[in-house]
mmCIF file of C-alpha atoms in Angstrom:
data_model
loop_
_atom_site.group_PDB
_atom_site.id
_atom_site.type_symbol
_atom_site.label_atom_id
_atom_site.label_comp_id
_atom_site.label_asym_id
_atom_site.label_seq_id
_atom_site.Cartn_x
_atom_site.Cartn_y
_atom_site.Cartn_z
ATOM 1 C CA UNK O 1 117.554 86.503 100.363
ATOM 2 C CA UNK O 2 119.540 89.324 99.697
ATOM 3 C CA UNK O 3 121.632 91.601 101.381
ATOM 4 C CA UNK O 4 124.611 93.902 101.199
ATOM 5 C CA UNK O 5 127.113 93.637 103.780
ATOM 6 C CA UNK O 6 129.313 96.755 105.662
ATOM 7 C CA UNK O 7 132.225 97.393 107.514
ATOM 8 C CA UNK O 8 133.457 100.905 108.489
ATOM 9 C CA UNK O 9 137.452 99.870 107.792
ATOM 10 C CA UNK O 10 138.821 102.217 105.055
ATOM 11 C CA UNK O 11 135.677 103.478 103.765
ATOM 12 C CA UNK O 12 134.263 100.246 102.921
ATOM 13 C CA UNK O 13 130.488 100.638 103.683
ATOM 14 C CA UNK O 14 128.014 98.238 101.566
ATOM 15 C CA UNK O 15 131.041 96.600 99.801
ATOM 16 C CA UNK O 16 128.975 94.077 97.493
ATOM 17 C CA UNK O 17 125.574 92.235 97.255
ATOM 18 C CA UNK O 18 125.221 88.786 98.731
ATOM 19 C CA UNK O 19 122.635 86.724 97.351
ATOM 20 C CA UNK O 20 121.319 83.718 99.674
ATOM 21 C CA UNK O 21 119.376 80.081 99.767
ATOM 22 C CA UNK O 22 117.546 78.520 101.880
ATOM 23 C CA UNK O 23 115.327 75.663 102.057
ATOM 24 C CA UNK O 24 113.419 76.351 104.912
ATOM 25 C CA UNK O 25 113.325 79.971 105.473
ATOM 26 C CA UNK O 26 115.679 79.764 108.635
ATOM 27 C CA UNK O 27 119.236 78.642 107.191
ATOM 28 C CA UNK O 28 120.255 80.219 104.422
ATOM 29 C CA UNK O 29 123.383 79.426 102.200
ATOM 30 C CA UNK O 30 125.589 82.015 100.133
ATOM 31 C CA UNK O 31 124.809 81.549 96.380
ATOM 32 C CA UNK O 32 126.339 84.765 94.867
ATOM 33 C CA UNK O 33 128.508 87.333 95.917
ATOM 34 C CA UNK O 34 128.557 90.698 94.070
ATOM 35 C CA UNK O 35 131.355 92.646 94.942
ATOM 36 C CA UNK O 36 130.947 96.754 94.278
ATOM 37 C CA UNK O 37 133.996 96.365 91.743
ATOM 38 C CA UNK O 38 131.947 94.320 89.869
ATOM 39 C CA UNK O 39 128.598 96.136 89.901
ATOM 40 C CA UNK O 40 130.310 99.307 88.563
ATOM 41 C CA UNK O 41 131.716 97.308 86.303
ATOM 42 C CA UNK O 42 128.518 96.402 84.962
ATOM 43 C CA UNK O 43 126.872 99.187 85.082
ATOM 44 C CA UNK O 44 129.634 101.958 84.161
ATOM 45 C CA UNK O 45 128.005 103.625 87.859
ATOM 46 C CA UNK O 46 130.433 105.465 89.823
ATOM 47 C CA UNK O 47 129.526 104.374 93.100
ATOM 48 C CA UNK O 48 130.358 104.658 96.747
ATOM 49 C CA UNK O 49 127.893 102.128 98.395
ATOM 50 C CA UNK O 50 125.356 99.693 98.275
ATOM 51 C CA UNK O 51 122.026 99.582 100.691
ATOM 52 C CA UNK O 52 118.749 98.554 100.467
ATOM 53 C CA UNK O 53 118.376 94.869 98.104
ATOM 54 C CA UNK O 54 115.628 93.403 96.652
ATOM 55 C CA UNK O 55 115.344 90.080 94.486
ATOM 56 C CA UNK O 56 112.648 89.530 92.514
ATOM 57 C CA UNK O 57 111.453 86.651 89.278
ATOM 58 C CA UNK O 58 109.590 88.301 86.306
ATOM 59 C CA UNK O 59 107.065 85.978 85.859
ATOM 60 C CA UNK O 60 106.747 86.953 82.128
ATOM 61 C CA UNK O 61 110.504 86.340 81.309
ATOM 62 C CA UNK O 62 111.577 84.338 84.043
ATOM 63 C CA UNK O 63 114.674 86.544 84.574
ATOM 64 C CA UNK O 64 115.961 87.466 87.967
ATOM 65 C CA UNK O 65 115.517 90.927 88.884
ATOM 66 C CA UNK O 66 117.854 92.374 91.493
ATOM 67 C CA UNK O 67 117.365 95.798 92.329
ATOM 68 C CA UNK O 68 120.526 98.112 94.108
ATOM 69 C CA UNK O 69 119.912 101.281 96.415
ATOM 70 C CA UNK O 70 123.349 102.872 94.986
ATOM 71 C CA UNK O 71 125.865 105.745 96.095
ATOM 72 C CA UNK O 72 125.992 108.379 92.995
ATOM 73 C CA UNK O 73 127.088 111.374 95.360
ATOM 74 C CA UNK O 74 129.858 113.225 93.441
ATOM 75 C CA UNK O 75 132.487 112.683 95.701
ATOM 76 C CA UNK O 76 133.039 110.129 98.792
ATOM 77 C CA UNK O 77 130.752 111.470 101.501
ATOM 78 C CA UNK O 78 129.987 108.941 104.867
ATOM 79 C CA UNK O 79 126.585 108.138 104.757
ATOM 80 C CA UNK O 80 126.048 109.804 101.239
ATOM 81 C CA UNK O 81 123.902 112.398 100.143
ATOM 82 C CA UNK O 82 122.536 111.111 96.544
ATOM 83 C CA UNK O 83 121.391 107.892 95.971
ATOM 84 C CA UNK O 84 118.934 106.181 93.141
ATOM 85 C CA UNK O 85 118.609 102.375 92.629
ATOM 86 C CA UNK O 86 120.187 100.273 89.609
ATOM 87 C CA UNK O 87 118.326 97.229 88.115
ATOM 88 C CA UNK O 88 121.121 93.885 87.237
ATOM 89 C CA UNK O 89 118.940 91.143 85.408
ATOM 90 C CA UNK O 90 120.053 87.320 84.834
ATOM 91 C CA UNK O 91 118.701 83.890 84.403
ATOM 92 C CA UNK O 92 120.354 82.583 86.900
ATOM 93 C CA UNK O 93 121.302 83.379 90.469
ATOM 94 C CA UNK O 94 125.071 82.984 89.678
ATOM 95 C CA UNK O 95 125.260 85.209 87.078
ATOM 96 C CA UNK O 96 125.876 86.207 84.452
ATOM 97 C CA UNK O 97 124.295 89.697 85.052
ATOM 98 C CA UNK O 98 123.333 92.475 83.261
ATOM 99 C CA UNK O 99 122.938 96.268 83.973
ATOM 100 C CA UNK O 100 119.726 97.720 82.575
ATOM 101 C CA UNK O 101 120.608 101.031 83.986
ATOM 102 C CA UNK O 102 119.224 103.049 86.813
ATOM 103 C CA UNK O 103 115.431 102.540 87.137
ATOM 104 C CA UNK O 104 114.689 104.896 89.834
ATOM 105 C CA UNK O 105 116.066 108.280 89.825
ATOM 106 C CA UNK O 106 116.159 111.330 92.115
ATOM 107 C CA UNK O 107 113.994 113.270 90.157
ATOM 108 C CA UNK O 108 111.060 114.577 91.801
ATOM 109 C CA UNK O 109 110.699 117.567 94.400
ATOM 110 C CA UNK O 110 110.266 115.027 97.207
ATOM 111 C CA UNK O 111 112.814 112.896 95.854
ATOM 112 C CA UNK O 112 115.716 115.608 94.958
ATOM 113 C CA UNK O 113 117.990 113.731 97.199
ATOM 114 C CA UNK O 114 117.239 110.080 97.355
ATOM 115 C CA UNK O 115 115.273 107.432 95.626
ATOM 116 C CA UNK O 116 116.315 103.870 96.631
ATOM 117 C CA UNK O 117 115.165 101.224 99.145
ATOM 118 C CA UNK O 118 111.981 100.075 97.529
ATOM 119 C CA UNK O 119 109.777 97.523 98.810
ATOM 120 C CA UNK O 120 109.281 96.022 95.735
ATOM 121 C CA UNK O 121 106.241 93.395 94.833
ATOM 122 C CA UNK O 122 104.167 91.987 91.912
ATOM 123 C CA UNK O 123 100.271 91.797 92.969
ATOM 124 C CA UNK O 124 97.120 90.979 90.392
ATOM 125 C CA UNK O 125 100.391 90.970 87.859
ATOM 126 C CA UNK O 126 101.070 94.630 88.382
ATOM 127 C CA UNK O 127 104.792 95.124 89.838
ATOM 128 C CA UNK O 128 104.013 97.714 92.722
ATOM 129 C CA UNK O 129 106.983 99.293 95.060
ATOM 130 C CA UNK O 130 107.361 101.716 98.083
ATOM 131 C CA UNK O 131 110.624 103.590 97.939
ATOM 132 C CA UNK O 132 112.488 105.759 100.665
ATOM 133 C CA UNK O 133 112.201 109.457 99.206
ATOM 134 C CA UNK O 134 114.884 112.224 101.026
ATOM 135 C CA UNK O 135 113.957 116.278 99.297
ATOM 136 C CA UNK O 136 116.544 119.013 100.334
ATOM 137 C CA UNK O 137 115.122 119.861 102.875
ATOM 138 C CA UNK O 138 115.448 116.654 104.352
ATOM 139 C CA UNK O 139 112.378 115.037 104.720
ATOM 140 C CA UNK O 140 111.841 111.257 103.933
ATOM 141 C CA UNK O 141 108.441 109.920 102.858
ATOM 142 C CA UNK O 142 107.446 106.847 101.071
ATOM 143 C CA UNK O 143 106.922 107.039 97.425
ATOM 144 C CA UNK O 144 104.303 104.878 95.489
ATOM 145 C CA UNK O 145 105.459 103.542 92.206
ATOM 146 C CA UNK O 146 104.048 100.924 89.602
ATOM 147 C CA UNK O 147 105.269 98.965 86.960
ATOM 148 C CA UNK O 148 104.121 96.582 84.070
ATOM 149 C CA UNK O 149 107.283 95.300 83.689
ATOM 150 C CA UNK O 150 109.438 96.052 86.299
ATOM 151 C CA UNK O 151 111.777 97.889 84.114
ATOM 152 C CA UNK O 152 109.776 101.381 83.295
ATOM 153 C CA UNK O 153 108.537 103.031 86.409
ATOM 154 C CA UNK O 154 106.091 105.260 87.603
ATOM 155 C CA UNK O 155 105.671 107.604 90.475
ATOM 156 C CA UNK O 156 102.469 108.335 91.867
ATOM 157 C CA UNK O 157 104.057 110.543 94.881
ATOM 158 C CA UNK O 158 104.635 110.133 99.028
ATOM 159 C CA UNK O 159 102.156 108.491 100.379
ATOM 160 C CA UNK O 160 100.158 109.592 103.253
ATOM 161 C CA UNK O 161 98.895 107.490 106.107
ATOM 162 C CA UNK O 162 95.111 107.662 107.144
ATOM 163 C CA UNK O 163 94.859 110.923 104.929
ATOM 164 C CA UNK O 164 97.569 112.992 106.381
ATOM 165 C CA UNK O 165 100.636 113.663 104.696
ATOM 166 C CA UNK O 166 103.554 112.643 106.276
ATOM 167 C CA UNK O 167 107.109 114.797 106.394
ATOM 168 C CA UNK O 168 109.544 111.843 108.231
ATOM 169 C CA UNK O 169 108.002 108.158 107.259
ATOM 170 C CA UNK O 170 109.397 105.283 105.982
ATOM 171 C CA UNK O 171 107.465 101.882 105.424
ATOM 172 C CA UNK O 172 109.718 98.831 104.347
ATOM 173 C CA UNK O 173 107.681 95.518 103.975
ATOM 174 C CA UNK O 174 105.771 93.323 101.704
ATOM 175 C CA UNK O 175 102.560 93.986 99.617
ATOM 176 C CA UNK O 176 99.745 91.098 99.741
ATOM 177 C CA UNK O 177 96.554 90.648 97.517
ATOM 178 C CA UNK O 178 93.971 91.403 99.611
ATOM 179 C CA UNK O 179 90.063 90.741 99.395
ATOM 180 C CA UNK O 180 89.734 94.591 99.596
ATOM 181 C CA UNK O 181 92.920 95.563 97.733
ATOM 182 C CA UNK O 182 96.781 95.211 98.433
ATOM 183 C CA UNK O 183 98.026 94.564 101.599
ATOM 184 C CA UNK O 184 100.855 96.000 103.330
ATOM 185 C CA UNK O 185 102.688 94.201 105.610
ATOM 186 C CA UNK O 186 106.224 95.371 107.580
ATOM 187 C CA UNK O 187 107.350 97.867 109.471
ATOM 188 C CA UNK O 188 107.337 101.966 109.442
ATOM 189 C CA UNK O 189 109.416 104.494 110.911
ATOM 190 C CA UNK O 190 108.312 108.063 111.708
ATOM 191 C CA UNK O 191 110.056 110.702 113.573
ATOM 192 C CA UNK O 192 110.007 114.686 114.151
ATOM 193 C CA UNK O 193 110.108 116.819 111.047
ATOM 194 C CA UNK O 194 114.278 118.061 110.798
ATOM 195 C CA UNK O 195 115.250 121.178 111.978
ATOM 196 C CA UNK O 196 117.145 122.507 108.314
ATOM 197 C CA UNK O 197 117.967 122.276 104.996
ATOM 198 C CA UNK O 198 120.375 119.038 103.756
ATOM 199 C CA UNK O 199 123.768 119.073 105.148
ATOM 200 C CA UNK O 200 126.170 117.165 103.636
ATOM 201 C CA UNK O 201 125.741 114.076 106.024
ATOM 202 C CA UNK O 202 122.353 113.991 106.637
ATOM 203 C CA UNK O 203 122.239 111.688 109.966
ATOM 204 C CA UNK O 204 125.494 112.853 111.557
ATOM 205 C CA UNK O 205 124.726 116.223 111.148
ATOM 206 C CA UNK O 206 121.208 116.565 112.858
ATOM 207 C CA UNK O 207 122.396 113.169 115.388
ATOM 208 C CA UNK O 208 119.720 111.445 113.278
ATOM 209 C CA UNK O 209 120.046 108.218 114.873
ATOM 210 C CA UNK O 210 117.734 105.420 115.695
ATOM 211 C CA UNK O 211 116.990 106.898 118.923
ATOM 212 C CA UNK O 212 114.958 109.516 117.221
ATOM 213 C CA UNK O 213 112.885 107.270 115.413
ATOM 214 C CA UNK O 214 109.843 104.951 116.243
ATOM 215 C CA UNK O 215 109.374 101.960 114.771
ATOM 216 C CA UNK O 216 106.046 99.677 114.258
ATOM 217 C CA UNK O 217 104.775 97.134 113.246
ATOM 218 C CA UNK O 218 102.112 97.689 110.651
ATOM 219 C CA UNK O 219 99.320 96.389 108.697
ATOM 220 C CA UNK O 220 98.228 99.254 105.794
ATOM 221 C CA UNK O 221 95.415 99.093 103.059
ATOM 222 C CA UNK O 222 96.698 100.205 100.060
ATOM 223 C CA UNK O 223 94.500 103.086 98.243
ATOM 224 C CA UNK O 224 96.404 103.929 94.765
ATOM 225 C CA UNK O 225 94.641 106.028 93.763
ATOM 226 C CA UNK O 226 94.656 108.565 97.114
ATOM 227 C CA UNK O 227 97.950 107.288 97.228
ATOM 228 C CA UNK O 228 97.009 106.881 100.728
ATOM 229 C CA UNK O 229 97.587 103.715 103.385
ATOM 230 C CA UNK O 230 94.889 103.427 105.444
ATOM 231 C CA UNK O 231 95.651 101.523 108.831
ATOM 232 C CA UNK O 232 94.587 98.216 109.732
ATOM 233 C CA UNK O 233 96.781 97.837 112.803
ATOM 234 C CA UNK O 234 99.942 99.221 114.038
ATOM 235 C CA UNK O 235 101.888 99.143 117.315
ATOM 236 C CA UNK O 236 105.276 99.405 118.704
ATOM 237 C CA UNK O 237 108.145 97.118 117.931
ATOM 238 C CA UNK O 238 108.977 95.797 120.955
ATOM 239 C CA UNK O 239 112.330 93.258 122.071
ATOM 240 C CA UNK O 240 111.630 89.640 121.706
ATOM 241 C CA UNK O 241 115.066 88.082 121.747
ATOM 242 C CA UNK O 242 118.232 88.501 122.925
ATOM 243 C CA UNK O 243 119.706 89.921 119.935
ATOM 244 C CA UNK O 244 118.102 93.273 119.576
ATOM 245 C CA UNK O 245 118.596 96.386 121.716
ATOM 246 C CA UNK O 246 116.123 96.737 124.252
ATOM 247 C CA UNK O 247 115.368 100.667 123.695
ATOM 248 C CA UNK O 248 115.897 100.400 120.037
ATOM 249 C CA UNK O 249 115.743 97.312 118.199
ATOM 250 C CA UNK O 250 115.289 97.615 114.821
ATOM 251 C CA UNK O 251 116.995 99.805 112.115
ATOM 252 C CA UNK O 252 115.277 99.712 108.487
ATOM 253 C CA UNK O 253 114.336 97.102 106.758
ATOM 254 C CA UNK O 254 111.550 94.123 106.969
ATOM 255 C CA UNK O 255 110.207 91.956 104.680
ATOM 256 C CA UNK O 256 107.095 89.254 104.955
ATOM 257 C CA UNK O 257 107.142 86.112 103.321
ATOM 258 C CA UNK O 258 104.307 83.543 103.621
ATOM 259 C CA UNK O 259 105.563 80.206 104.273
ATOM 260 C CA UNK O 260 102.676 77.707 102.063
ATOM 261 C CA UNK O 261 104.570 74.402 103.594
ATOM 262 C CA UNK O 262 103.970 75.351 107.003
ATOM 263 C CA UNK O 263 101.472 77.758 106.846
ATOM 264 C CA UNK O 264 103.273 80.636 108.734
ATOM 265 C CA UNK O 265 104.647 84.233 107.765
ATOM 266 C CA UNK O 266 108.795 84.896 108.417
ATOM 267 C CA UNK O 267 109.590 87.831 109.199
ATOM 268 C CA UNK O 268 112.984 89.132 108.310
ATOM 269 C CA UNK O 269 113.926 92.220 110.028
ATOM 270 C CA UNK O 270 117.400 94.042 110.110
ATOM 271 C CA UNK O 271 117.835 94.365 113.927
ATOM 272 C CA UNK O 272 120.035 96.377 115.949
ATOM 273 C CA UNK O 273 122.235 94.452 118.571
ATOM 274 C CA UNK O 274 122.966 94.749 122.436
ATOM 275 C CA UNK O 275 126.615 94.967 121.161
ATOM 276 C CA UNK O 276 126.470 98.279 119.781
ATOM 277 C CA UNK O 277 128.493 101.484 120.533
ATOM 278 C CA UNK O 278 125.287 103.209 120.115
ATOM 279 C CA UNK O 279 122.114 103.159 117.766
ATOM 280 C CA UNK O 280 123.013 105.195 115.403
ATOM 281 C CA UNK O 281 125.250 105.695 111.995
ATOM 282 C CA UNK O 282 128.542 103.915 111.877
ATOM 283 C CA UNK O 283 127.942 102.999 115.912
ATOM 284 C CA UNK O 284 125.267 100.451 115.472
ATOM 285 C CA UNK O 285 125.962 96.434 115.098
ATOM 286 C CA UNK O 286 122.847 94.723 112.785
ATOM 287 C CA UNK O 287 121.700 91.418 112.054
ATOM 288 C CA UNK O 288 119.136 90.159 109.938
ATOM 289 C CA UNK O 289 116.505 88.220 112.880
ATOM 290 C CA UNK O 290 113.829 85.842 111.869
ATOM 291 C CA UNK O 291 110.519 85.702 113.124
ATOM 292 C CA UNK O 292 107.723 83.138 112.758
ATOM 293 C CA UNK O 293 104.359 83.589 112.903
ATOM 294 C CA UNK O 294 101.913 80.436 112.776
ATOM 295 C CA UNK O 295 98.459 80.824 110.911
#
């Protein structure tokens, strides 16, 4: 499991990336920590923060692929505006790590500000991912990306949902092989469209905190040719633990793991704690929770 710790003191937002290991999927121990200064030294890329992270093992080479969302804005702005995705590669989780550079750039009209926070999996021998895309108008969508090696990626555009275009929609989860094609399982977030052009700090400018977002548990069938999520199941995510804020329990990220030893699914979610000042940028306390679903 990977994650990035953060704090508000001293402008230290995502100040490192951490890799944890577990024997049972519940109790994790720290395996490796890469501070942001080391990431900058490895990549040669100036960055103010690390956000969404993803770790996969390349079945062809056996190497670990660590994807990091990095703030590449020209100057420090709290919250960040311009984000891209950096790839680090290693033979062993403890390193040494090497940089493969920025593999997902903000170079299309629909991701002109941000191309990051990808949910990446390997299905039927192909790398497939769903990445967050921000444009200059403040629209946030989920774009489809595919690759043959996890390094060179092809963008297929923003995902539709049941054939409808989306303006404020982000899906985070895991893609599994299904009998009728890839199945995406996770959390989808939607919100009303934003009222104006991109400002310096997106969340603070429009008060776009978690109170405006709607979080749903989803199961989507993936139609690659149509770049479309076909809804199999969708229902609001409800707080079901003492560690979740009752009104707005979730933030952004989710992943799902099939545990073949216990024949269960483990859902890992980023939860907003009840001890938060508010469900918004800089005021929420967030933790990773795991939920179990027997099969």
